[in-house]
């Protein structure tokens, strides 16, 4: 897979009169460290990346409207990611939508995180929460305040976290 984003400093984009779809407020990265296997993710490592991004953004993660999950589509990987997401966003007093582009596109390799960021930019452009195709029933690990939209909803997200977790425990999160 391949994905391309055009990034520019906000003051430069505004000075040029360019359309701004989203503003990156924070980026966090981490490593899972040692796990039982190179393919086994760590909720601790993922949580570190998420918290670093929200701290850099100067925002409380419980103010998020939407989380774009990495979604490995493996029972272990998804449970670990939902654990990390729950630790960071789970005390929100409002529903937080959760979705995953990879459920539609499959794994696009190194482009997965960038493709997810593009999806979020398009949600901003459309001012809508995108539906999650192919969603049938939530796993037991998906609990409030999280919910999955099966229909597009107007009034798009304003504060979003995007997960991009890589093979071998490399983690990134963008606010």
PDB file of C-alpha atoms in Angstrom:
ATOM      1  CA  UNK A   1       0.000   0.000   0.000  1.00  0.00           C
ATOM      2  CA  UNK A   2       0.925   3.620  -0.384  1.00  0.00           C
ATOM      3  CA  UNK A   3      -0.449   6.833   1.097  1.00  0.00           C
ATOM      4  CA  UNK A   4       0.566  10.446   0.618  1.00  0.00           C
ATOM      5  CA  UNK A   5      -0.139  13.398   2.870  1.00  0.00           C
ATOM      6  CA  UNK A   6       0.782  16.999   2.146  1.00  0.00           C
ATOM      7  CA  UNK A   7       1.895  18.556   5.419  1.00  0.00           C
ATOM      8  CA  UNK A   8       2.595  22.223   5.920  1.00  0.00           C
ATOM      9  CA  UNK A   9       3.065  24.394   8.964  1.00  0.00           C
ATOM     10  CA  UNK A  10      -0.322  25.920   9.847  1.00  0.00           C
ATOM     11  CA  UNK A  11       0.793  29.581   9.623  1.00  0.00           C
ATOM     12  CA  UNK A  12       2.272  28.912   6.164  1.00  0.00           C
ATOM     13  CA  UNK A  13      -0.888  27.179   4.918  1.00  0.00           C
ATOM     14  CA  UNK A  14      -3.093  29.989   6.216  1.00  0.00           C
ATOM     15  CA  UNK A  15      -0.830  32.663   4.703  1.00  0.00           C
ATOM     16  CA  UNK A  16      -1.119  30.931   1.317  1.00  0.00           C
ATOM     17  CA  UNK A  17      -4.901  30.633   1.600  1.00  0.00           C
ATOM     18  CA  UNK A  18      -4.740  26.848   1.404  1.00  0.00           C
ATOM     19  CA  UNK A  19      -7.522  24.561   2.562  1.00  0.00           C
ATOM     20  CA  UNK A  20      -6.647  23.022   5.922  1.00  0.00           C
ATOM     21  CA  UNK A  21      -8.369  19.694   6.572  1.00  0.00           C
ATOM     22  CA  UNK A  22      -6.761  18.917   9.912  1.00  0.00           C
ATOM     23  CA  UNK A  23      -4.172  20.194  12.341  1.00  0.00           C
ATOM     24  CA  UNK A  24      -1.751  17.748  13.925  1.00  0.00           C
ATOM     25  CA  UNK A  25      -1.522  18.831  17.556  1.00  0.00           C
ATOM     26  CA  UNK A  26       0.607  16.017  18.925  1.00  0.00           C
ATOM     27  CA  UNK A  27       2.559  12.928  17.919  1.00  0.00           C
ATOM     28  CA  UNK A  28       3.671  10.201  20.274  1.00  0.00           C
ATOM     29  CA  UNK A  29       5.857   7.187  19.630  1.00  0.00           C
ATOM     30  CA  UNK A  30       7.089   4.267  21.678  1.00  0.00           C
ATOM     31  CA  UNK A  31       8.377   0.743  21.526  1.00  0.00           C
ATOM     32  CA  UNK A  32       6.708  -2.254  23.101  1.00  0.00           C
ATOM     33  CA  UNK A  33      10.050  -3.368  24.428  1.00  0.00           C
ATOM     34  CA  UNK A  34      10.484  -7.048  25.015  1.00  0.00           C
ATOM     35  CA  UNK A  35       7.450  -9.248  24.518  1.00  0.00           C
ATOM     36  CA  UNK A  36       7.068 -12.986  24.102  1.00  0.00           C
ATOM     37  CA  UNK A  37       7.191 -12.641  20.300  1.00  0.00           C
ATOM     38  CA  UNK A  38       7.968 -10.021  17.652  1.00  0.00           C
ATOM     39  CA  UNK A  39       4.306 -10.242  16.595  1.00  0.00           C
ATOM     40  CA  UNK A  40       2.875  -9.889  20.121  1.00  0.00           C
ATOM     41  CA  UNK A  41       1.896  -6.284  20.938  1.00  0.00           C
ATOM     42  CA  UNK A  42       1.997  -4.669  24.368  1.00  0.00           C
ATOM     43  CA  UNK A  43      -0.791  -2.477  25.779  1.00  0.00           C
ATOM     44  CA  UNK A  44       1.812  -0.760  27.958  1.00  0.00           C
ATOM     45  CA  UNK A  45       3.839   0.306  24.918  1.00  0.00           C
ATOM     46  CA  UNK A  46       0.766   1.451  23.002  1.00  0.00           C
ATOM     47  CA  UNK A  47      -0.479   3.422  26.003  1.00  0.00           C
ATOM     48  CA  UNK A  48       2.846   5.272  26.207  1.00  0.00           C
ATOM     49  CA  UNK A  49       2.574   6.419  22.564  1.00  0.00           C
ATOM     50  CA  UNK A  50      -1.038   7.559  23.021  1.00  0.00           C
ATOM     51  CA  UNK A  51      -0.333   9.452  26.241  1.00  0.00           C
ATOM     52  CA  UNK A  52       2.769  11.135  24.778  1.00  0.00           C
ATOM     53  CA  UNK A  53       0.763  12.444  21.814  1.00  0.00           C
ATOM     54  CA  UNK A  54      -2.039  13.882  23.944  1.00  0.00           C
ATOM     55  CA  UNK A  55       0.461  15.420  26.359  1.00  0.00           C
ATOM     56  CA  UNK A  56       2.311  17.077  23.456  1.00  0.00           C
ATOM     57  CA  UNK A  57      -1.062  18.344  22.174  1.00  0.00           C
ATOM     58  CA  UNK A  58      -1.819  19.817  25.600  1.00  0.00           C
ATOM     59  CA  UNK A  59      -5.148  17.990  25.655  1.00  0.00           C
ATOM     60  CA  UNK A  60      -6.839  15.439  27.873  1.00  0.00           C
ATOM     61  CA  UNK A  61      -7.463  12.221  25.907  1.00  0.00           C
ATOM     62  CA  UNK A  62     -10.920  11.915  27.477  1.00  0.00           C
ATOM     63  CA  UNK A  63     -11.944  14.918  25.330  1.00  0.00           C
ATOM     64  CA  UNK A  64     -11.558  12.851  22.141  1.00  0.00           C
ATOM     65  CA  UNK A  65     -14.558  12.408  19.864  1.00  0.00           C
ATOM     66  CA  UNK A  66     -13.149   9.616  17.739  1.00  0.00           C
ATOM     67  CA  UNK A  67     -10.348   7.050  17.753  1.00  0.00           C
ATOM     68  CA  UNK A  68      -9.121   5.479  14.544  1.00  0.00           C
ATOM     69  CA  UNK A  69      -7.807   2.110  15.668  1.00  0.00           C
ATOM     70  CA  UNK A  70      -4.901   0.267  14.109  1.00  0.00           C
ATOM     71  CA  UNK A  71      -7.011  -2.909  14.264  1.00  0.00           C
ATOM     72  CA  UNK A  72      -4.796  -5.856  13.460  1.00  0.00           C
ATOM     73  CA  UNK A  73      -7.896  -8.049  13.140  1.00  0.00           C
ATOM     74  CA  UNK A  74      -6.246 -10.655  15.305  1.00  0.00           C
ATOM     75  CA  UNK A  75      -7.862 -11.647  18.589  1.00  0.00           C
ATOM     76  CA  UNK A  76      -4.723 -10.865  20.595  1.00  0.00           C
ATOM     77  CA  UNK A  77      -3.812  -7.670  18.745  1.00  0.00           C
ATOM     78  CA  UNK A  78      -7.292  -6.168  18.910  1.00  0.00           C
ATOM     79  CA  UNK A  79      -7.737  -7.056  22.586  1.00  0.00           C
ATOM     80  CA  UNK A  80      -4.374  -5.466  23.425  1.00  0.00           C
ATOM     81  CA  UNK A  81      -5.210  -2.308  21.463  1.00  0.00           C
ATOM     82  CA  UNK A  82      -8.653  -2.011  23.064  1.00  0.00           C
ATOM     83  CA  UNK A  83      -6.972  -2.370  26.464  1.00  0.00           C
ATOM     84  CA  UNK A  84      -4.572   0.494  25.663  1.00  0.00           C
ATOM     85  CA  UNK A  85      -7.380   2.640  24.234  1.00  0.00           C
ATOM     86  CA  UNK A  86      -9.509   1.962  27.303  1.00  0.00           C
ATOM     87  CA  UNK A  87      -6.699   3.009  29.638  1.00  0.00           C
ATOM     88  CA  UNK A  88      -6.285   6.333  27.844  1.00  0.00           C
ATOM     89  CA  UNK A  89      -9.787   7.319  26.733  1.00  0.00           C
ATOM     90  CA  UNK A  90     -12.036   5.098  28.867  1.00  0.00           C
ATOM     91  CA  UNK A  91     -12.930   7.647  31.544  1.00  0.00           C
ATOM     92  CA  UNK A  92     -14.604   9.988  29.061  1.00  0.00           C
ATOM     93  CA  UNK A  93     -18.031  11.212  30.118  1.00  0.00           C
ATOM     94  CA  UNK A  94     -19.321  11.157  26.537  1.00  0.00           C
ATOM     95  CA  UNK A  95     -19.428   8.462  23.825  1.00  0.00           C
ATOM     96  CA  UNK A  96     -16.271   8.101  21.762  1.00  0.00           C
ATOM     97  CA  UNK A  97     -16.647   6.690  18.278  1.00  0.00           C
ATOM     98  CA  UNK A  98     -14.131   4.077  17.226  1.00  0.00           C
ATOM     99  CA  UNK A  99     -13.410   2.871  13.721  1.00  0.00           C
ATOM    100  CA  UNK A 100     -10.775   1.142  11.655  1.00  0.00           C
ATOM    101  CA  UNK A 101      -9.974   1.656   7.992  1.00  0.00           C
ATOM    102  CA  UNK A 102      -8.121  -1.652   7.848  1.00  0.00           C
ATOM    103  CA  UNK A 103     -11.417  -3.496   8.221  1.00  0.00           C
ATOM    104  CA  UNK A 104     -12.205  -2.233   4.724  1.00  0.00           C
ATOM    105  CA  UNK A 105      -8.815  -2.085   3.015  1.00  0.00           C
ATOM    106  CA  UNK A 106      -6.998  -4.923   4.685  1.00  0.00           C
ATOM    107  CA  UNK A 107      -3.470  -4.439   5.907  1.00  0.00           C
ATOM    108  CA  UNK A 108      -1.679  -1.974   3.676  1.00  0.00           C
ATOM    109  CA  UNK A 109       1.696  -2.605   5.280  1.00  0.00           C
ATOM    110  CA  UNK A 110       3.666   0.504   6.143  1.00  0.00           C
ATOM    111  CA  UNK A 111       0.941   2.726   4.669  1.00  0.00           C
ATOM    112  CA  UNK A 112      -1.713   1.693   7.214  1.00  0.00           C
ATOM    113  CA  UNK A 113      -1.177   4.597   9.627  1.00  0.00           C
ATOM    114  CA  UNK A 114      -1.004   7.220   6.875  1.00  0.00           C
ATOM    115  CA  UNK A 115      -4.129   5.796   5.219  1.00  0.00           C
ATOM    116  CA  UNK A 116      -5.947   6.018   8.572  1.00  0.00           C
ATOM    117  CA  UNK A 117      -4.868   9.656   8.917  1.00  0.00           C
ATOM    118  CA  UNK A 118      -6.229  10.366   5.429  1.00  0.00           C
ATOM    119  CA  UNK A 119      -9.545   8.760   6.425  1.00  0.00           C
ATOM    120  CA  UNK A 120      -9.761  11.096   9.415  1.00  0.00           C
ATOM    121  CA  UNK A 121      -8.999  14.139   7.225  1.00  0.00           C
ATOM    122  CA  UNK A 122     -11.844  13.117   4.947  1.00  0.00           C
ATOM    123  CA  UNK A 123     -14.149  12.829   7.978  1.00  0.00           C
ATOM    124  CA  UNK A 124     -13.232  16.422   8.853  1.00  0.00           C
ATOM    125  CA  UNK A 125     -13.895  17.499   5.258  1.00  0.00           C
ATOM    126  CA  UNK A 126     -17.304  15.768   5.220  1.00  0.00           C
ATOM    127  CA  UNK A 127     -18.125  16.941   8.766  1.00  0.00           C
ATOM    128  CA  UNK A 128     -19.305  13.412   9.497  1.00  0.00           C
ATOM    129  CA  UNK A 129     -18.457  10.374  11.551  1.00  0.00           C
ATOM    130  CA  UNK A 130     -17.807   7.682   8.951  1.00  0.00           C
ATOM    131  CA  UNK A 131     -19.665   4.382   9.215  1.00  0.00           C
ATOM    132  CA  UNK A 132     -17.746   1.208   9.952  1.00  0.00           C
ATOM    133  CA  UNK A 133     -18.505  -1.263   7.163  1.00  0.00           C
ATOM    134  CA  UNK A 134     -18.509  -4.975   7.901  1.00  0.00           C
ATOM    135  CA  UNK A 135     -19.148  -4.401  11.594  1.00  0.00           C
ATOM    136  CA  UNK A 136     -21.378  -7.110  13.008  1.00  0.00           C
ATOM    137  CA  UNK A 137     -21.065  -7.379  16.760  1.00  0.00           C
ATOM    138  CA  UNK A 138     -18.727  -5.842  19.287  1.00  0.00           C
ATOM    139  CA  UNK A 139     -16.150  -7.884  21.093  1.00  0.00           C
ATOM    140  CA  UNK A 140     -16.522  -8.139  24.856  1.00  0.00           C
ATOM    141  CA  UNK A 141     -13.519  -5.813  25.119  1.00  0.00           C
ATOM    142  CA  UNK A 142     -15.461  -2.927  23.489  1.00  0.00           C
ATOM    143  CA  UNK A 143     -17.301  -1.222  26.319  1.00  0.00           C
ATOM    144  CA  UNK A 144     -18.664   2.280  26.951  1.00  0.00           C
ATOM    145  CA  UNK A 145     -17.736   5.013  26.390  1.00  0.00           C
ATOM    146  CA  UNK A 146     -16.740   3.483  23.048  1.00  0.00           C
ATOM    147  CA  UNK A 147     -19.167   2.779  20.250  1.00  0.00           C
ATOM    148  CA  UNK A 148     -18.901   1.837  16.602  1.00  0.00           C
ATOM    149  CA  UNK A 149     -20.995   3.723  14.066  1.00  0.00           C
ATOM    150  CA  UNK A 150     -22.721   1.537  11.510  1.00  0.00           C
ATOM    151  CA  UNK A 151     -24.218   4.582   9.758  1.00  0.00           C
ATOM    152  CA  UNK A 152     -22.645   7.914   8.807  1.00  0.00           C
ATOM    153  CA  UNK A 153     -23.523  10.646  11.271  1.00  0.00           C
ATOM    154  CA  UNK A 154     -23.355  14.342  10.560  1.00  0.00           C
ATOM    155  CA  UNK A 155     -21.480  16.528  12.978  1.00  0.00           C
ATOM    156  CA  UNK A 156     -18.039  15.113  12.452  1.00  0.00           C
ATOM    157  CA  UNK A 157     -15.247  14.614  14.913  1.00  0.00           C
ATOM    158  CA  UNK A 158     -13.225  17.529  16.263  1.00  0.00           C
ATOM    159  CA  UNK A 159     -10.647  15.776  18.433  1.00  0.00           C
ATOM    160  CA  UNK A 160      -9.283  12.546  17.075  1.00  0.00           C
ATOM    161  CA  UNK A 161      -6.584  10.049  17.937  1.00  0.00           C
ATOM    162  CA  UNK A 162      -5.105   7.876  15.185  1.00  0.00           C
ATOM    163  CA  UNK A 163      -3.173   4.717  16.033  1.00  0.00           C
ATOM    164  CA  UNK A 164      -0.445   3.361  13.796  1.00  0.00           C
ATOM    165  CA  UNK A 165       1.207   0.333  15.354  1.00  0.00           C
ATOM    166  CA  UNK A 166       3.910  -1.540  13.526  1.00  0.00           C
ATOM    167  CA  UNK A 167       5.387  -4.994  13.373  1.00  0.00           C
ATOM    168  CA  UNK A 168       7.877  -5.596  16.139  1.00  0.00           C
ATOM    169  CA  UNK A 169       6.303  -3.191  18.586  1.00  0.00           C
ATOM    170  CA  UNK A 170       6.832   0.210  16.982  1.00  0.00           C
ATOM    171  CA  UNK A 171       3.920   2.420  18.041  1.00  0.00           C
ATOM    172  CA  UNK A 172       2.750   5.848  16.876  1.00  0.00           C
ATOM    173  CA  UNK A 173      -0.282   7.927  17.757  1.00  0.00           C
ATOM    174  CA  UNK A 174      -1.347  11.246  16.221  1.00  0.00           C
ATOM    175  CA  UNK A 175      -3.779  13.791  17.710  1.00  0.00           C
TER     176      UNK A 175
END
